Coordinates of C-alpha atoms in Angstrom, one line a residue:
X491 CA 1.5 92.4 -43.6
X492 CA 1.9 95.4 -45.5
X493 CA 5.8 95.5 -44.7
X494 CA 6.3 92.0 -46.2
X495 CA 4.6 92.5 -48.8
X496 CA 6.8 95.7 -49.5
X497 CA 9.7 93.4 -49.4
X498 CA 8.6 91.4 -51.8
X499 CA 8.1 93.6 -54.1
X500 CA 10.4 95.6 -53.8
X501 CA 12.9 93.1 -55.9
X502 CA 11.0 93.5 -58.4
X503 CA 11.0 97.8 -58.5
X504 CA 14.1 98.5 -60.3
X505 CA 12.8 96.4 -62.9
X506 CA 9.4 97.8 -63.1
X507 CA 10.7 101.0 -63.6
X508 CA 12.6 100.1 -67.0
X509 CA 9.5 101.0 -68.0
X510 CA 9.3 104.3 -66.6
X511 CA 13.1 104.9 -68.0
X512 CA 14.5 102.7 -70.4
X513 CA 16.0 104.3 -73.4
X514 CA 16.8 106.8 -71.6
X515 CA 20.7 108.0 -70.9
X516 CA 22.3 109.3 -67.8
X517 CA 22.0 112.7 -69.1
X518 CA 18.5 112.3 -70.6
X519 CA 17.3 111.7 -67.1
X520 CA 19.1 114.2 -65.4
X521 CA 17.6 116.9 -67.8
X522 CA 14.7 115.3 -67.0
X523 CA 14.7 116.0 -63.7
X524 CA 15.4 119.5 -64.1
X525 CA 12.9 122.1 -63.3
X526 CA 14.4 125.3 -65.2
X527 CA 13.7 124.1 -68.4
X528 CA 10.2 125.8 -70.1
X529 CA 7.7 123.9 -71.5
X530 CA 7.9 123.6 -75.8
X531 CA 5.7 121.9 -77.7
X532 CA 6.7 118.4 -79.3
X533 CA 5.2 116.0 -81.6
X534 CA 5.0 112.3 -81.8
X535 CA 3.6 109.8 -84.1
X536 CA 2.7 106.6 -82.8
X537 CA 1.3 103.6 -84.8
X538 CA -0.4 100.1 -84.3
X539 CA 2.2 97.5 -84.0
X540 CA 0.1 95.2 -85.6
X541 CA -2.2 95.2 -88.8
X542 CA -4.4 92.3 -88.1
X543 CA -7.4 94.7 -87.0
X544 CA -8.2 96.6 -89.8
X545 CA -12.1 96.9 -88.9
X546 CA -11.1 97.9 -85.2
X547 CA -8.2 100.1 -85.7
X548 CA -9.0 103.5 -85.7
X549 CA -11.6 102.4 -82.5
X550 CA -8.2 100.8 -81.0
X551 CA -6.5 104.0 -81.4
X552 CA -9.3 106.3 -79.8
X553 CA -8.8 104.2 -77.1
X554 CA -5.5 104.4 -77.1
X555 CA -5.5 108.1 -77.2
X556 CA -7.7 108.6 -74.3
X557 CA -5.0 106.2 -72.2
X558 CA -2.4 108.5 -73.4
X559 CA -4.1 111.9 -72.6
X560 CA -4.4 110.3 -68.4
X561 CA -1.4 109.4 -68.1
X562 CA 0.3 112.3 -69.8
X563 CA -2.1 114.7 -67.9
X564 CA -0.7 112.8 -64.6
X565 CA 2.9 113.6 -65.7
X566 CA 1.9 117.1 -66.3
X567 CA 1.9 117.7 -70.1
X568 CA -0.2 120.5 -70.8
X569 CA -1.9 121.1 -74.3
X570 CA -2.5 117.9 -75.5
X571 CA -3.9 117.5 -79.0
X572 CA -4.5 114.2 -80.8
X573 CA -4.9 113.4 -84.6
X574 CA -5.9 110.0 -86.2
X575 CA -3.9 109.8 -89.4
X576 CA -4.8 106.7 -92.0
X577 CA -6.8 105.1 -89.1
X578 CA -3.9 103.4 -87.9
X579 CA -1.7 106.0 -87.0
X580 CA -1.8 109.1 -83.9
X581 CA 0.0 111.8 -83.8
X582 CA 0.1 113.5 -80.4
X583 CA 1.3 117.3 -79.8
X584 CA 2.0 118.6 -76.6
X585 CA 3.8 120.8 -73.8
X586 CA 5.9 119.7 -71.7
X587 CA 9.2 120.6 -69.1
X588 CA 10.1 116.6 -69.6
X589 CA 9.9 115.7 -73.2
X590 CA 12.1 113.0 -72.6
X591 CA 9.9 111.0 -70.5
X592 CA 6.7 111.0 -72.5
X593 CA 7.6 108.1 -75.2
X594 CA 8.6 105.4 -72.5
X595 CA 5.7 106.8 -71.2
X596 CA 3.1 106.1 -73.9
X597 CA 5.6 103.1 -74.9
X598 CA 4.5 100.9 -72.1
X599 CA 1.1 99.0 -72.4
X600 CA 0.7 99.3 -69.1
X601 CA -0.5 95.4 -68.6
X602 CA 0.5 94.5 -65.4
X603 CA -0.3 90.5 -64.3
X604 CA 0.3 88.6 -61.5
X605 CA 0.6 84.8 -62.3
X606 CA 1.1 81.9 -59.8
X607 CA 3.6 79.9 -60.7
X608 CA 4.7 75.7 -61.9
X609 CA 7.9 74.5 -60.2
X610 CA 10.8 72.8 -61.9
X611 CA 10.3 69.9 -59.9
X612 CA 6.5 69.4 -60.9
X613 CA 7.9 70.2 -64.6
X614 CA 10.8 68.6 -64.9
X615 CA 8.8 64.8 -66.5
X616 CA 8.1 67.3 -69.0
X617 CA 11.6 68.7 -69.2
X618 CA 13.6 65.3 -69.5
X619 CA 10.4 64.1 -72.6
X620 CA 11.2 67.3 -74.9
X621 CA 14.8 66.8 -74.0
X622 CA 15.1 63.5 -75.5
X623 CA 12.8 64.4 -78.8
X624 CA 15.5 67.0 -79.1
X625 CA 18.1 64.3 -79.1
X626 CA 16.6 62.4 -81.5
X627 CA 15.2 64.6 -84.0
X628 CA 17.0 67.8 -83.9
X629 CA 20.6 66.2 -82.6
X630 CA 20.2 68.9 -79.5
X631 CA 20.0 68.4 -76.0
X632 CA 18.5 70.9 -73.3
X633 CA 21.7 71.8 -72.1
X634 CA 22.9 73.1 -75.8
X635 CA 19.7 75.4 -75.6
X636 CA 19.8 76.5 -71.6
X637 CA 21.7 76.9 -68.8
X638 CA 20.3 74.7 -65.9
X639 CA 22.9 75.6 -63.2
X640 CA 20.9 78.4 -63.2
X641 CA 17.3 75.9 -62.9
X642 CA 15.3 76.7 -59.7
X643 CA 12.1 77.7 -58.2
X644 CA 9.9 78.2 -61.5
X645 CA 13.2 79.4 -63.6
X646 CA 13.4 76.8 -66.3
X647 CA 16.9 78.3 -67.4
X648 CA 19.1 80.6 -68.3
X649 CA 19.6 81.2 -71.8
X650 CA 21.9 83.7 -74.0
X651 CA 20.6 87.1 -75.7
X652 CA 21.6 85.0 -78.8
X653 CA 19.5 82.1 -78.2
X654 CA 16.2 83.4 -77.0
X655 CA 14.9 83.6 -80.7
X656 CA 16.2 79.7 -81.2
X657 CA 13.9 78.8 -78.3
X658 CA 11.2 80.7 -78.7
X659 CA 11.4 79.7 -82.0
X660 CA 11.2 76.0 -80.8
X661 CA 9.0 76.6 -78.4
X662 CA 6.1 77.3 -81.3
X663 CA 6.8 74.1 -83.1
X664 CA 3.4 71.6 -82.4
X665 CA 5.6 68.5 -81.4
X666 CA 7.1 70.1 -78.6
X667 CA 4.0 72.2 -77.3
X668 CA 2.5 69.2 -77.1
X669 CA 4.8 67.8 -74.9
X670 CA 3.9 70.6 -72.4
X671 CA 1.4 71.6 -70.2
X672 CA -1.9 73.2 -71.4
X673 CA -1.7 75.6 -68.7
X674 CA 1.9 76.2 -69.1
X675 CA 3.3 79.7 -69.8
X676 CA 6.5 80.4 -70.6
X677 CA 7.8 84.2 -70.3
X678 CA 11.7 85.8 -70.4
X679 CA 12.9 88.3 -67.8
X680 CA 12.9 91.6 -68.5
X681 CA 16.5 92.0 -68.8
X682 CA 19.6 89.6 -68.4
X683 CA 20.1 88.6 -65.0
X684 CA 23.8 89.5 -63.6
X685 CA 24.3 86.9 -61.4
X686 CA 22.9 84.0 -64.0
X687 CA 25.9 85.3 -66.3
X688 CA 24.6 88.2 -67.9
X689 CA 21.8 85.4 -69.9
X690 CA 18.0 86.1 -69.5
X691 CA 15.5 83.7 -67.4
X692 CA 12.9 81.5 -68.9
X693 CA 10.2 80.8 -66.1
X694 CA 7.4 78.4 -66.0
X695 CA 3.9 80.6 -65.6
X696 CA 0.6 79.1 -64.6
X697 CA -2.1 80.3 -67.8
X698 CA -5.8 80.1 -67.0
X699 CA -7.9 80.6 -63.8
X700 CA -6.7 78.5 -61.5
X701 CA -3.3 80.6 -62.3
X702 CA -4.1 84.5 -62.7
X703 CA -4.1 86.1 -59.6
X704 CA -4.0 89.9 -60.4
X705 CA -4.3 92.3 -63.2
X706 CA -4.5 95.8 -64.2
X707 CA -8.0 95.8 -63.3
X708 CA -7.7 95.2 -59.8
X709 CA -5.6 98.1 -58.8
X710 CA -7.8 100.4 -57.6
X711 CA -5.3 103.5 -57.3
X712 CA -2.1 104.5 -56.8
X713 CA 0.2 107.5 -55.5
X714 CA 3.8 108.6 -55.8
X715 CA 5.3 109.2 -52.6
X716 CA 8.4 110.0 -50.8
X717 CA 10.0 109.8 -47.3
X718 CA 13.0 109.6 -45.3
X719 CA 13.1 106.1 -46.4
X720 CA 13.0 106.8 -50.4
X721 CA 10.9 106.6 -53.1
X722 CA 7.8 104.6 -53.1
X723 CA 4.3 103.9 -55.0
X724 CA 1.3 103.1 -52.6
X725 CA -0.8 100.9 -54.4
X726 CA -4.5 99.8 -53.4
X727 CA -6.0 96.9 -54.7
X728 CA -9.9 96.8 -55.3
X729 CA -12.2 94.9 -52.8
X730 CA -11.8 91.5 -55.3
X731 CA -8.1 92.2 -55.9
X732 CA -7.7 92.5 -52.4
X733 CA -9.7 88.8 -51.7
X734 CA -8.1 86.9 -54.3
X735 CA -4.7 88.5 -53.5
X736 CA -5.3 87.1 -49.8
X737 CA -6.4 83.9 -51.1
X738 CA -4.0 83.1 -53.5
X739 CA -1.4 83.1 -50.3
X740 CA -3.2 81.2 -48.7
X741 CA -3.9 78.8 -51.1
X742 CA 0.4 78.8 -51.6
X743 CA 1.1 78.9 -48.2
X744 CA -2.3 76.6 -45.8
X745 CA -3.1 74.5 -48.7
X746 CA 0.3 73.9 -50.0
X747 CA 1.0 74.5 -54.0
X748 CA 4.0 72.9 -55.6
X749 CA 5.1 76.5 -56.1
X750 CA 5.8 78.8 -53.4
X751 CA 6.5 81.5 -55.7
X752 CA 4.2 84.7 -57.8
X753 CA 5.1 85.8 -60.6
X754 CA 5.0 89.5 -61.6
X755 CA 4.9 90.2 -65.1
X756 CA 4.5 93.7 -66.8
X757 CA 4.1 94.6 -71.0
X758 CA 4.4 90.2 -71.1
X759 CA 8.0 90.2 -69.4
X760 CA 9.1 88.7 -65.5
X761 CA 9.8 91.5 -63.5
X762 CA 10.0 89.5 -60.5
X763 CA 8.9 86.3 -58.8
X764 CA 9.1 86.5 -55.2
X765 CA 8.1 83.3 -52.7
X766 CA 5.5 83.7 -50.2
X767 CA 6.3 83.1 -46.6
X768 CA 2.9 84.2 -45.3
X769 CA -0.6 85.0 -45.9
X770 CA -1.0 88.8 -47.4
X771 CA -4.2 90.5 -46.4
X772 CA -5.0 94.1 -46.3
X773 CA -5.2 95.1 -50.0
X774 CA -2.2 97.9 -49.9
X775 CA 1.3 97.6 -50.7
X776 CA 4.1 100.0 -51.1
X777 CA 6.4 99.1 -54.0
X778 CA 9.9 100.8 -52.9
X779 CA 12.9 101.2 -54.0
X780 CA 16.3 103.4 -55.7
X781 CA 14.4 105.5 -58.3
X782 CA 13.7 108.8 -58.2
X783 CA 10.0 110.7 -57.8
X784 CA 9.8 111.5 -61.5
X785 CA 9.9 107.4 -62.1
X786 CA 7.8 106.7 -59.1
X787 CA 5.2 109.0 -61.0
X788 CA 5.5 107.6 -64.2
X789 CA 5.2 103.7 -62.6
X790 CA 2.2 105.3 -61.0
X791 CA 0.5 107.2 -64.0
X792 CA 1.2 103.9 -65.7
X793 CA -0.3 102.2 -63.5
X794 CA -3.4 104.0 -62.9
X795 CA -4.5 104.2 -66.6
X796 CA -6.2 101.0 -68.4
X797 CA -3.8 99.2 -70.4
X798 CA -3.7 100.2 -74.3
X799 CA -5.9 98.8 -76.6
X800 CA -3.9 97.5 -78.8
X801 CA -0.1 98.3 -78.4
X802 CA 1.5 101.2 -80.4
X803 CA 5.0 102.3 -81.0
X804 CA 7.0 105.7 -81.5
X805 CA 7.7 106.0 -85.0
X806 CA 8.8 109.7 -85.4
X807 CA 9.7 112.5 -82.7
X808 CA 9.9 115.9 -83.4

C-alpha cells in the first residue's frame, strides 16, 4: 500500500515543492546548495497580511514567531532573534549558510488539506443553471469564461492567467453562489497546467465533514531522506489521520462516491488530485520525486511545524 500511495503522490511533489523554492532563480538555488559559503547574519521583516485582528495581532505574531523559530532551527539557522515591532510587524535576525531559502520558508503557511472531491458529472445541473443566468444577465456563456475541453474528473475548467480574477470575481456575486452547492469549494491550481494550454485549473472541492479528510494536524512527523532512488519525505500520519485516511478510500473505492479522486491542497491552492484505485491503510507514505535534499528538508520542516497563525509576508530583506 505504501508504494501506491507513493505514486499518487508523487504527482503532486514538484508542485509541493514551489513552496520550498519558488522565487527562487537557477542560480539562487545552486548557491543555495553550496556548502563553502559561511554563515552572516540577515534580517527580515515580516508583517500580518491582514488588519482585521487588531485585538489578536501581536498574539497572532508570537505564534507566528515560535512557527518560524522550528522550522528555521530544522533548516539549520543558528542565532535566531525575534522583535515585535507596532504589534503587527516581526522582524527576525539570523545566521545562516542558505539565506536564500529562509523567506519561502517562512512564506508558506504551511496549511496542508486533503479534500475529497464533487465530479463534473454530479455538478454539471449546476453548471448548465449558472451558464444560462450568465446568458441572460451578463450576455456571457461558460465557454467565454472557461475552457471545458479541458472539463474532467473534479476540473471544472481551464481558465487563462487573465481571467481568474473575472471568475473569482463572479464567483462572490450572491446570485450565482446560490446556484451552487453549500458544500461546494472551488480552488485554482497552483500554477498553470502545460498540457491544458499553459491556463490554470478550477476544481470542484467537497467543504465540510463529510469532505475533509486530512490536515496539518494529522501528520504526526516527517523526515528528509535520500536513496538510490532520489529524494523523498517519509511522512507518518497520526493514529486518526491514519483511520480516516483508510476510510476515506474505502468509502471512494467499497461504497462508491461520485468522485474517485482526493484532492491535495497546500497554502489554499490544488497541488494535486490523484484517483484512488484501492484502499490505503498503514498510515506512512513517501512523497518522491526530482528535487533536491535541501527542498525535501524544507517540505519537511514545513511540514512538521503548525501552520501560521495568521499568514504574514516578507516586506524587507536585509
Amino acid at each position: 500500500m505504501r508504494k501506491f500511495l507513493s505514486l499518487i503522490i508523487a504527482v503532486a511533489v514538484a508542485a509541493v515543492v514551489f513552496i520550498a523554492y519558488k522565487g527562487l532563480t537557477s542560480s539562487q538555488k545552486e548557491s543555495a546548495e553550496s556548502a563553502d559559503v559561511q554563515p552572516k547574519q540577515y534580517v527580515v521583516e515580516m508583517e500580518l497580511l491582514s488588519q482585521a485582528y487588531p485585538t489578536v495581532a501581536r498574539a497572532a505574531v508570537e505564534k507566528n514567531a515560535e512557527v518560524y523559530r522550528h522550522r528555521m532551527e530544522q533548516m539549520g539557522c543558528e542565532n535566531i532573534t525575534f522583535e515585535i515591532v507596532d504589534d503587527n510587524r516581526l522582524r527576525i535576525a539570523y545566521e545562516s549558510e542558505q539565506p536564500e531559502l529562509v523567506k519561502p520558508l517562512l512564506e508558506s503557511t504551511g496549511c496542508l488539506v486533503m479534500y475529497n472531491t464533487i465530479s463534473l458529472q454530479e455538478l454539471m445541473p449546476c453548471v448548465e443553471a449558472v451558464d444560462a443566468m450568465l446568458r441572460e444577465v451578463y450576455n456571457l456563456s461558460f465557454n467565454d469564461l472557461f475552457d471545458m475541453s479541458h472539463s474532467y474528473g473534479c476540473i471544472v475548467g481551464a481558465v487563462s492567467e487573465s481571467n481568474m480574477q473575472l471568475i473569482n470575481d463572479y464567483l462572490k456575486r450572491d446570485e450565482i453562489r446560490s446556484m451552487l452547492p453549500e458544500d461546494l469549494f472551488l480552488a485554482w491550481s497552483y500554477k498553470p497546467e502545460k498540457w491544458a494550454g499553459d491556463k490554470h485549473l478550477l476544481y470542484a472541492l467537497r467543504w465540510g465533514e463529510e469532505g475533509v479528510i486530512l490536515g496539518s494536524p494529522d501528520i504526526k512527523n516527517t523526515t528528509a531522506n535520500a536513496n538510490s532512488d532520489g529524494t523523498y519525505v517519509e511522512v507518518v500520519l497520526t493514529e486518526d489521520g491514519a483511520r480516516r485516511f483508510e476510510d476515506a478510500t474505502a468509502e471512494v473505492v467499497i461504497r462508491g462516491r461520485s468522485s474517485t479522486q482526493l484532492a491535495i491542497v497546500v497554502d489554499g491552492k490544488v497541488v494535486a488530485a490523484p484517483s484512488v484505485a484501492s484502499i490505503i491503510d498503514g498510515g506512512v507514505f513517501w512523497i518522491t520525486g526530482d528535487f533536491s535534499i535541501q527542498g525535501a528538508e524544507m517540505l519537511s520542516a514545513i511540514l512538521n511545524s503548525s501552520p501560521v497563525a495568521v499568514p504574514m509576508g516578507v516586506v524587507s530583506e536585509k
